[in-house]
Amino acid sequence: MVRRSTTSNREDMPLGGLMPVRGILGQVVSDLGRRIVAGEWKTDETLPTETELMDELKVGRSVVRESIRILNAKGLVRSRQMAGTTVMPRAVWRLLDPDLIQWRMQAADRKVLLKDLLQVRLTLEPGVVWAATANGSEAAKARIHAAWQGKIAVLHEESVTPEEQRQHFITHDLEFHRAFLAAVGSEILEQLFSVIEAALSLMIDVQMQARGSTTALVGMEETNQLHQDVYDAFAAGDAEGAERAMRHLIQSAIIDANRGFSLTE
């Protein structure tokens, strides 16, 4: 029978833009994909035969074959006649595939994924903020202003539970960064953010845990000030200042994330 995931609700959330394969086929693809990503089968190791997978997962041959075809398209495996299905090196995996990101979030590979995403952000986001500040349209800049106001409002929310306030903080933090990306006018960048958004949400969780927050907004004054610095430079039309502030913000996030990872080791 297909194994059920034991991960938390947040980690089970489908990624933005993901069009899942549904039904028993989707379950088998996810089961095998998670197991490969988690290292149950190593690079160049052969997966069980079709018959063995049919017996283990309690599915028909067509489901097994289609599942392997999908995993092959994602770069995880390669099937060869007489040689069976082998696991491919990570270098050829489609690492931006939403399913792969989801499976890595659910596996022991999560820490590597989140650290990698922070480096992506450090490389891209300062330039994104510069471009949004220097060249964004009035409508795009209005969205950034609104996103910032929403983010600030969360800190003064009343009549909500600490858990709800914390989730609102994460939602508005993501929208703040998303609004800058949208201002650049690049469909590729927007799609990239859409693909990694669930992982970024989890990464914010790790940062918040490092500051002593597991269920509520605790110790977030410094990170909020770092975001304030980005916004103030943007609002003043200072593209270089906004770029520097965003670089400082993400460098601080890297420190927080490393501290959060050390708490869970």
PDB file of C-alpha atoms in Angstrom:
ATOM      1  CA  MET A   1       0.000   0.000   0.000  1.00  0.00           C
ATOM      2  CA  VAL A   2       1.203   3.533  -0.761  1.00  0.00           C
ATOM      3  CA  ARG A   3       2.816   5.143   2.280  1.00  0.00           C
ATOM      4  CA  ARG A   4       1.181   8.140   3.897  1.00  0.00           C
ATOM      5  CA  SER A   5       3.210  11.231   4.683  1.00  0.00           C
ATOM      6  CA  THR A   6       3.671  12.066   8.347  1.00  0.00           C
ATOM      7  CA  THR A   7       4.762  15.646   7.752  1.00  0.00           C
ATOM      8  CA  SER A   8       3.044  18.708   9.185  1.00  0.00           C
ATOM      9  CA  ASN A   9       0.170  20.504   7.484  1.00  0.00           C
ATOM     10  CA  ARG A  10       2.392  23.390   6.380  1.00  0.00           C
ATOM     11  CA  GLU A  11       4.854  21.042   4.705  1.00  0.00           C
ATOM     12  CA  ASP A  12       2.013  19.153   2.998  1.00  0.00           C
ATOM     13  CA  MET A  13       0.602  22.312   1.415  1.00  0.00           C
ATOM     14  CA  PRO A  14       0.934  22.200  -2.378  1.00  0.00           C
ATOM     15  CA  LEU A  15       3.295  24.773  -3.807  1.00  0.00           C
ATOM     16  CA  GLY A  16       2.009  27.738  -5.747  1.00  0.00           C
ATOM     17  CA  GLY A  17       1.464  26.885  -9.384  1.00  0.00           C
ATOM     18  CA  LEU A  18       1.616  23.131  -8.770  1.00  0.00           C
ATOM     19  CA  MET A  19      -0.758  21.044 -10.865  1.00  0.00           C
ATOM     20  CA  PRO A  20      -0.732  17.752  -8.973  1.00  0.00           C
ATOM     21  CA  VAL A  21      -1.163  14.321 -10.484  1.00  0.00           C
ATOM     22  CA  ARG A  22      -4.241  13.150  -8.652  1.00  0.00           C
ATOM     23  CA  GLY A  23      -5.531   9.844  -7.381  1.00  0.00           C
ATOM     24  CA  ILE A  24      -3.512   6.690  -6.883  1.00  0.00           C
ATOM     25  CA  LEU A  25      -1.000   7.731  -9.567  1.00  0.00           C
ATOM     26  CA  GLY A  26      -0.267  10.956  -7.710  1.00  0.00           C
ATOM     27  CA  GLN A  27       0.181   9.043  -4.464  1.00  0.00           C
ATOM     28  CA  VAL A  28       2.643   6.619  -6.030  1.00  0.00           C
ATOM     29  CA  VAL A  29       4.643   9.394  -7.722  1.00  0.00           C
ATOM     30  CA  SER A  30       4.861  11.310  -4.428  1.00  0.00           C
ATOM     31  CA  ASP A  31       5.753   8.212  -2.435  1.00  0.00           C
ATOM     32  CA  LEU A  32       8.589   7.198  -4.743  1.00  0.00           C
ATOM     33  CA  GLY A  33       9.759  10.777  -5.252  1.00  0.00           C
ATOM     34  CA  ARG A  34      10.009  11.465  -1.512  1.00  0.00           C
ATOM     35  CA  ARG A  35      11.899   8.226  -0.952  1.00  0.00           C
ATOM     36  CA  ILE A  36      14.407   9.012  -3.688  1.00  0.00           C
ATOM     37  CA  VAL A  37      14.951  12.561  -2.420  1.00  0.00           C
ATOM     38  CA  ALA A  38      15.335  11.243   1.138  1.00  0.00           C
ATOM     39  CA  GLY A  39      18.099   8.918  -0.045  1.00  0.00           C
ATOM     40  CA  GLU A  40      16.382   5.549   0.333  1.00  0.00           C
ATOM     41  CA  TRP A  41      17.945   4.725  -3.024  1.00  0.00           C
ATOM     42  CA  LYS A  42      21.325   6.308  -3.734  1.00  0.00           C
ATOM     43  CA  THR A  43      22.709   7.654  -7.008  1.00  0.00           C
ATOM     44  CA  ASP A  44      23.155   4.867  -9.590  1.00  0.00           C
ATOM     45  CA  GLU A  45      21.268   2.445  -7.357  1.00  0.00           C
ATOM     46  CA  THR A  46      18.521   0.444  -9.048  1.00  0.00           C
ATOM     47  CA  LEU A  47      14.939   0.738  -7.876  1.00  0.00           C
ATOM     48  CA  PRO A  48      12.919  -2.413  -7.208  1.00  0.00           C
ATOM     49  CA  THR A  49      11.512  -4.086 -10.298  1.00  0.00           C
ATOM     50  CA  GLU A  50       8.055  -3.275 -11.629  1.00  0.00           C
ATOM     51  CA  THR A  51       6.700  -6.464 -10.105  1.00  0.00           C
ATOM     52  CA  GLU A  52       8.248  -5.696  -6.721  1.00  0.00           C
ATOM     53  CA  LEU A  53       6.827  -2.168  -6.737  1.00  0.00           C
ATOM     54  CA  MET A  54       3.420  -3.483  -7.767  1.00  0.00           C
ATOM     55  CA  ASP A  55       3.462  -5.893  -4.831  1.00  0.00           C
ATOM     56  CA  GLU A  56       4.719  -3.313  -2.332  1.00  0.00           C
ATOM     57  CA  LEU A  57       2.432  -0.455  -3.377  1.00  0.00           C
ATOM     58  CA  LYS A  58      -0.594  -2.621  -4.261  1.00  0.00           C
ATOM     59  CA  VAL A  59      -1.069  -1.003  -7.666  1.00  0.00           C
ATOM     60  CA  GLY A  60      -1.154  -2.171 -11.265  1.00  0.00           C
ATOM     61  CA  ARG A  61       1.697  -2.260 -13.754  1.00  0.00           C
ATOM     62  CA  SER A  62       0.376   0.744 -15.684  1.00  0.00           C
ATOM     63  CA  VAL A  63       0.483   2.918 -12.544  1.00  0.00           C
ATOM     64  CA  VAL A  64       4.062   1.877 -11.784  1.00  0.00           C
ATOM     65  CA  ARG A  65       5.181   2.523 -15.362  1.00  0.00           C
ATOM     66  CA  GLU A  66       3.522   5.940 -15.551  1.00  0.00           C
ATOM     67  CA  SER A  67       4.978   6.899 -12.173  1.00  0.00           C
ATOM     68  CA  ILE A  68       8.466   6.011 -13.353  1.00  0.00           C
ATOM     69  CA  ARG A  69       7.886   7.979 -16.567  1.00  0.00           C
ATOM     70  CA  ILE A  70       6.948  11.072 -14.524  1.00  0.00           C
ATOM     71  CA  LEU A  71       9.965  10.683 -12.233  1.00  0.00           C
ATOM     72  CA  ASN A  72      12.155  10.295 -15.310  1.00  0.00           C
ATOM     73  CA  ALA A  73      10.806  13.599 -16.665  1.00  0.00           C
ATOM     74  CA  LYS A  74      11.773  15.252 -13.383  1.00  0.00           C
ATOM     75  CA  GLY A  75      15.345  13.983 -13.769  1.00  0.00           C
ATOM     76  CA  LEU A  76      15.210  11.705 -10.731  1.00  0.00           C
ATOM     77  CA  VAL A  77      15.547   8.366 -12.501  1.00  0.00           C
ATOM     78  CA  ARG A  78      16.412   6.816 -15.846  1.00  0.00           C
ATOM     79  CA  SER A  79      14.974   3.569 -17.167  1.00  0.00           C
ATOM     80  CA  ARG A  80      16.920   1.369 -19.542  1.00  0.00           C
ATOM     81  CA  GLN A  81      15.946  -1.942 -21.024  1.00  0.00           C
ATOM     82  CA  MET A  82      17.639  -4.816 -19.230  1.00  0.00           C
ATOM     83  CA  ALA A  83      19.281  -2.395 -16.761  1.00  0.00           C
ATOM     84  CA  GLY A  84      16.172  -1.398 -14.807  1.00  0.00           C
ATOM     85  CA  THR A  85      15.441   2.029 -13.320  1.00  0.00           C
ATOM     86  CA  THR A  86      18.352   3.796 -11.646  1.00  0.00           C
ATOM     87  CA  VAL A  87      18.553   6.957  -9.555  1.00  0.00           C
ATOM     88  CA  MET A  88      20.243   9.855 -11.329  1.00  0.00           C
ATOM     89  CA  PRO A  89      22.781  12.260  -9.773  1.00  0.00           C
ATOM     90  CA  ARG A  90      21.362  15.375  -8.128  1.00  0.00           C
ATOM     91  CA  ALA A  91      23.060  17.491 -10.805  1.00  0.00           C
ATOM     92  CA  VAL A  92      20.460  16.397 -13.372  1.00  0.00           C
ATOM     93  CA  TRP A  93      17.394  16.683 -11.114  1.00  0.00           C
ATOM     94  CA  ARG A  94      14.918  19.403 -12.093  1.00  0.00           C
ATOM     95  CA  LEU A  95      15.514  21.236  -8.832  1.00  0.00           C
ATOM     96  CA  LEU A  96      12.947  23.972  -9.537  1.00  0.00           C
ATOM     97  CA  ASP A  97      10.205  21.439 -10.167  1.00  0.00           C
ATOM     98  CA  PRO A  98       7.487  22.184  -7.569  1.00  0.00           C
ATOM     99  CA  ASP A  99       7.196  18.499  -6.644  1.00  0.00           C
ATOM    100  CA  LEU A 100      10.930  18.191  -6.003  1.00  0.00           C
ATOM    101  CA  ILE A 101      10.885  21.260  -3.785  1.00  0.00           C
ATOM    102  CA  GLN A 102       7.916  19.829  -1.911  1.00  0.00           C
ATOM    103  CA  TRP A 103       9.592  16.441  -1.443  1.00  0.00           C
ATOM    104  CA  ARG A 104      12.836  18.058  -0.302  1.00  0.00           C
ATOM    105  CA  MET A 105      10.872  20.064   2.271  1.00  0.00           C
ATOM    106  CA  GLN A 106       9.474  16.795   3.616  1.00  0.00           C
ATOM    107  CA  ALA A 107      12.796  14.939   3.640  1.00  0.00           C
ATOM    108  CA  ALA A 108      16.110  15.169   5.423  1.00  0.00           C
ATOM    109  CA  ASP A 109      17.243  17.356   2.505  1.00  0.00           C
ATOM    110  CA  ARG A 110      15.171  20.283   3.800  1.00  0.00           C
ATOM    111  CA  LYS A 111      18.062  22.101   5.474  1.00  0.00           C
ATOM    112  CA  VAL A 112      20.163  21.990   2.288  1.00  0.00           C
ATOM    113  CA  LEU A 113      17.192  23.286   0.290  1.00  0.00           C
ATOM    114  CA  LEU A 114      16.519  26.215   2.618  1.00  0.00           C
ATOM    115  CA  LYS A 115      20.177  27.248   2.753  1.00  0.00           C
ATOM    116  CA  ASP A 116      20.299  27.092  -1.037  1.00  0.00           C
ATOM    117  CA  LEU A 117      17.196  29.297  -1.297  1.00  0.00           C
ATOM    118  CA  LEU A 118      18.763  31.881   0.996  1.00  0.00           C
ATOM    119  CA  GLN A 119      21.759  32.100  -1.323  1.00  0.00           C
ATOM    120  CA  VAL A 120      19.380  32.519  -4.276  1.00  0.00           C
ATOM    121  CA  ARG A 121      17.651  35.349  -2.444  1.00  0.00           C
ATOM    122  CA  LEU A 122      20.964  36.996  -1.522  1.00  0.00           C
ATOM    123  CA  THR A 123      21.990  36.932  -5.175  1.00  0.00           C
ATOM    124  CA  LEU A 124      18.691  38.084  -6.688  1.00  0.00           C
ATOM    125  CA  GLU A 125      16.627  40.187  -4.280  1.00  0.00           C
ATOM    126  CA  PRO A 126      18.981  43.157  -3.766  1.00  0.00           C
ATOM    127  CA  GLY A 127      18.976  43.661  -7.533  1.00  0.00           C
ATOM    128  CA  VAL A 128      15.215  43.195  -7.649  1.00  0.00           C
ATOM    129  CA  VAL A 129      14.723  45.930  -5.062  1.00  0.00           C
ATOM    130  CA  TRP A 130      17.077  48.253  -6.964  1.00  0.00           C
ATOM    131  CA  ALA A 131      15.121  47.712 -10.191  1.00  0.00           C
ATOM    132  CA  ALA A 132      11.732  48.127  -8.496  1.00  0.00           C
ATOM    133  CA  THR A 133      12.829  51.364  -6.840  1.00  0.00           C
ATOM    134  CA  ALA A 134      14.477  52.825  -9.932  1.00  0.00           C
ATOM    135  CA  ASN A 135      12.126  51.625 -12.640  1.00  0.00           C
ATOM    136  CA  GLY A 136       8.865  50.379 -11.129  1.00  0.00           C
ATOM    137  CA  SER A 137       5.595  51.784 -12.430  1.00  0.00           C
ATOM    138  CA  GLU A 138       3.361  53.870 -10.200  1.00  0.00           C
ATOM    139  CA  ALA A 139       0.905  50.986  -9.915  1.00  0.00           C
ATOM    140  CA  ALA A 140       3.695  48.584  -8.954  1.00  0.00           C
ATOM    141  CA  LYS A 141       5.031  50.986  -6.356  1.00  0.00           C
ATOM    142  CA  ALA A 142       1.524  51.440  -4.952  1.00  0.00           C
ATOM    143  CA  ARG A 143       1.381  47.678  -4.403  1.00  0.00           C
ATOM    144  CA  ILE A 144       4.668  47.824  -2.467  1.00  0.00           C
ATOM    145  CA  HIS A 145       3.323  50.667  -0.315  1.00  0.00           C
ATOM    146  CA  ALA A 146       0.154  48.657   0.387  1.00  0.00           C
ATOM    147  CA  ALA A 147       2.163  45.531   1.184  1.00  0.00           C
ATOM    148  CA  TRP A 148       4.226  47.453   3.704  1.00  0.00           C
ATOM    149  CA  GLN A 149       1.151  48.925   5.367  1.00  0.00           C
ATOM    150  CA  GLY A 150      -0.316  45.443   5.648  1.00  0.00           C
ATOM    151  CA  LYS A 151       2.899  44.140   7.178  1.00  0.00           C
ATOM    152  CA  ILE A 152       2.972  46.922   9.762  1.00  0.00           C
ATOM    153  CA  ALA A 153      -0.700  46.435  10.617  1.00  0.00           C
ATOM    154  CA  VAL A 154      -0.043  42.844  11.663  1.00  0.00           C
ATOM    155  CA  LEU A 155       2.072  44.035  14.590  1.00  0.00           C
ATOM    156  CA  HIS A 156      -0.942  45.879  16.022  1.00  0.00           C
ATOM    157  CA  GLU A 157      -3.598  43.244  15.436  1.00  0.00           C
ATOM    158  CA  GLU A 158      -6.042  42.583  18.234  1.00  0.00           C
ATOM    159  CA  SER A 159      -8.660  39.895  18.783  1.00  0.00           C
ATOM    160  CA  VAL A 160      -6.543  37.253  17.071  1.00  0.00           C
ATOM    161  CA  THR A 161      -4.643  34.342  18.589  1.00  0.00           C
ATOM    162  CA  PRO A 162      -0.824  34.447  18.692  1.00  0.00           C
ATOM    163  CA  GLU A 163      -0.765  31.648  16.120  1.00  0.00           C
ATOM    164  CA  GLU A 164      -3.038  33.611  13.786  1.00  0.00           C
ATOM    165  CA  GLN A 165      -0.946  36.752  14.161  1.00  0.00           C
ATOM    166  CA  ARG A 166       2.202  34.786  13.395  1.00  0.00           C
ATOM    167  CA  GLN A 167       0.631  33.334  10.250  1.00  0.00           C
ATOM    168  CA  HIS A 168      -0.540  36.784   9.182  1.00  0.00           C
ATOM    169  CA  PHE A 169       3.018  38.034   9.662  1.00  0.00           C
ATOM    170  CA  ILE A 170       4.354  35.344   7.341  1.00  0.00           C
ATOM    171  CA  THR A 171       1.638  36.021   4.748  1.00  0.00           C
ATOM    172  CA  HIS A 172       2.334  39.758   4.668  1.00  0.00           C
ATOM    173  CA  ASP A 173       6.103  39.245   4.692  1.00  0.00           C
ATOM    174  CA  LEU A 174       5.795  37.104   1.571  1.00  0.00           C
ATOM    175  CA  GLU A 175       3.565  39.706  -0.095  1.00  0.00           C
ATOM    176  CA  PHE A 176       6.132  42.442   0.664  1.00  0.00           C
ATOM    177  CA  HIS A 177       8.838  40.524  -1.199  1.00  0.00           C
ATOM    178  CA  ARG A 178       6.396  39.425  -3.912  1.00  0.00           C
ATOM    179  CA  ALA A 179       5.395  43.028  -4.581  1.00  0.00           C
ATOM    180  CA  PHE A 180       9.002  44.031  -5.277  1.00  0.00           C
ATOM    181  CA  LEU A 181       9.367  41.117  -7.683  1.00  0.00           C
ATOM    182  CA  ALA A 182       6.159  42.079  -9.468  1.00  0.00           C
ATOM    183  CA  ALA A 183       7.451  45.633  -9.888  1.00  0.00           C
ATOM    184  CA  VAL A 184      10.358  44.364 -11.987  1.00  0.00           C
ATOM    185  CA  GLY A 185       7.934  43.036 -14.585  1.00  0.00           C
ATOM    186  CA  SER A 186       9.688  39.707 -15.138  1.00  0.00           C
ATOM    187  CA  GLU A 187       7.391  36.711 -15.580  1.00  0.00           C
ATOM    188  CA  ILE A 188      10.345  34.390 -14.987  1.00  0.00           C
ATOM    189  CA  LEU A 189      11.140  35.953 -11.608  1.00  0.00           C
ATOM    190  CA  GLU A 190       7.489  35.909 -10.583  1.00  0.00           C
ATOM    191  CA  GLN A 191       7.170  32.255 -11.526  1.00  0.00           C
ATOM    192  CA  LEU A 192      10.355  31.431  -9.624  1.00  0.00           C
ATOM    193  CA  PHE A 193       8.913  33.068  -6.520  1.00  0.00           C
ATOM    194  CA  SER A 194       5.641  31.195  -7.029  1.00  0.00           C
ATOM    195  CA  VAL A 195       7.483  27.879  -7.180  1.00  0.00           C
ATOM    196  CA  ILE A 196       9.550  28.423  -4.028  1.00  0.00           C
ATOM    197  CA  GLU A 197       6.951  30.307  -1.990  1.00  0.00           C
ATOM    198  CA  ALA A 198       5.963  27.412   0.276  1.00  0.00           C
ATOM    199  CA  ALA A 199       9.628  26.762   1.006  1.00  0.00           C
ATOM    200  CA  LEU A 200      10.164  30.451   1.775  1.00  0.00           C
ATOM    201  CA  SER A 201       7.259  30.303   4.214  1.00  0.00           C
ATOM    202  CA  LEU A 202       8.938  27.406   5.994  1.00  0.00           C
ATOM    203  CA  MET A 203      12.225  29.310   5.963  1.00  0.00           C
ATOM    204  CA  ILE A 204      10.587  32.260   7.723  1.00  0.00           C
ATOM    205  CA  ASP A 205       9.412  29.767  10.335  1.00  0.00           C
ATOM    206  CA  VAL A 206      13.018  28.681  10.905  1.00  0.00           C
ATOM    207  CA  GLN A 207      14.169  32.293  11.246  1.00  0.00           C
ATOM    208  CA  MET A 208      11.414  33.052  13.736  1.00  0.00           C
ATOM    209  CA  GLN A 209      12.240  29.958  15.784  1.00  0.00           C
ATOM    210  CA  ALA A 210      15.829  31.178  16.014  1.00  0.00           C
ATOM    211  CA  ARG A 211      14.519  34.326  17.674  1.00  0.00           C
ATOM    212  CA  GLY A 212      12.531  32.378  20.227  1.00  0.00           C
ATOM    213  CA  SER A 213       9.179  32.317  18.445  1.00  0.00           C
ATOM    214  CA  THR A 214       7.464  28.970  18.011  1.00  0.00           C
ATOM    215  CA  THR A 215       3.814  30.031  18.222  1.00  0.00           C
ATOM    216  CA  ALA A 216       3.802  33.829  18.376  1.00  0.00           C
ATOM    217  CA  LEU A 217       5.587  36.993  17.270  1.00  0.00           C
ATOM    218  CA  VAL A 218       8.462  37.168  19.731  1.00  0.00           C
ATOM    219  CA  GLY A 219      11.786  38.890  19.169  1.00  0.00           C
ATOM    220  CA  MET A 220      10.864  40.159  15.705  1.00  0.00           C
ATOM    221  CA  GLU A 221      11.731  43.811  16.327  1.00  0.00           C
ATOM    222  CA  GLU A 222      15.135  43.594  14.614  1.00  0.00           C
ATOM    223  CA  THR A 223      13.911  41.852  11.477  1.00  0.00           C
ATOM    224  CA  ASN A 224      11.022  44.309  11.241  1.00  0.00           C
ATOM    225  CA  GLN A 225      13.506  47.194  11.407  1.00  0.00           C
ATOM    226  CA  LEU A 226      15.529  45.599   8.617  1.00  0.00           C
ATOM    227  CA  HIS A 227      12.396  45.517   6.465  1.00  0.00           C
ATOM    228  CA  GLN A 228      11.683  49.119   7.501  1.00  0.00           C
ATOM    229  CA  ASP A 229      15.121  50.126   6.198  1.00  0.00           C
ATOM    230  CA  VAL A 230      14.339  48.550   2.820  1.00  0.00           C
ATOM    231  CA  TYR A 231      10.975  50.276   2.633  1.00  0.00           C
ATOM    232  CA  ASP A 232      12.279  53.681   3.743  1.00  0.00           C
ATOM    233  CA  ALA A 233      14.983  53.665   1.064  1.00  0.00           C
ATOM    234  CA  PHE A 234      12.436  52.533  -1.530  1.00  0.00           C
ATOM    235  CA  ALA A 235       9.939  55.227  -0.484  1.00  0.00           C
ATOM    236  CA  ALA A 236      12.693  57.849  -0.762  1.00  0.00           C
ATOM    237  CA  GLY A 237      13.541  56.689  -4.286  1.00  0.00           C
ATOM    238  CA  ASP A 238      17.019  55.620  -3.161  1.00  0.00           C
ATOM    239  CA  ALA A 239      17.625  52.530  -5.307  1.00  0.00           C
ATOM    240  CA  GLU A 240      21.193  51.972  -4.078  1.00  0.00           C
ATOM    241  CA  GLY A 241      20.127  52.350  -0.454  1.00  0.00           C
ATOM    242  CA  ALA A 242      17.242  49.921  -0.930  1.00  0.00           C
ATOM    243  CA  GLU A 243      19.611  47.437  -2.541  1.00  0.00           C
ATOM    244  CA  ARG A 244      22.049  47.661   0.383  1.00  0.00           C
ATOM    245  CA  ALA A 245      19.241  47.347   2.923  1.00  0.00           C
ATOM    246  CA  MET A 246      17.845  44.224   1.244  1.00  0.00           C
ATOM    247  CA  ARG A 247      21.299  42.643   1.143  1.00  0.00           C
ATOM    248  CA  HIS A 248      21.694  43.348   4.865  1.00  0.00           C
ATOM    249  CA  LEU A 249      18.225  41.926   5.553  1.00  0.00           C
ATOM    250  CA  ILE A 250      18.968  38.641   3.793  1.00  0.00           C
ATOM    251  CA  GLN A 251      22.409  38.349   5.367  1.00  0.00           C
ATOM    252  CA  SER A 252      20.680  38.664   8.724  1.00  0.00           C
ATOM    253  CA  ALA A 253      18.163  36.008   7.633  1.00  0.00           C
ATOM    254  CA  ILE A 254      21.043  33.661   6.839  1.00  0.00           C
ATOM    255  CA  ILE A 255      22.422  34.141  10.355  1.00  0.00           C
ATOM    256  CA  ASP A 256      18.974  33.496  11.833  1.00  0.00           C
ATOM    257  CA  ALA A 257      18.460  30.404   9.694  1.00  0.00           C
ATOM    258  CA  ASN A 258      21.816  28.921  10.675  1.00  0.00           C
ATOM    259  CA  ARG A 259      20.977  29.545  14.322  1.00  0.00           C
ATOM    260  CA  GLY A 260      17.566  27.955  13.840  1.00  0.00           C
ATOM    261  CA  PHE A 261      19.070  24.892  12.179  1.00  0.00           C
ATOM    262  CA  SER A 262      21.525  24.478  15.053  1.00  0.00           C
ATOM    263  CA  LEU A 263      18.595  24.392  17.494  1.00  0.00           C
ATOM    264  CA  THR A 264      17.056  21.449  15.664  1.00  0.00           C
ATOM    265  CA  GLU A 265      20.219  19.350  15.291  1.00  0.00           C
TER     266      GLU A 265
END
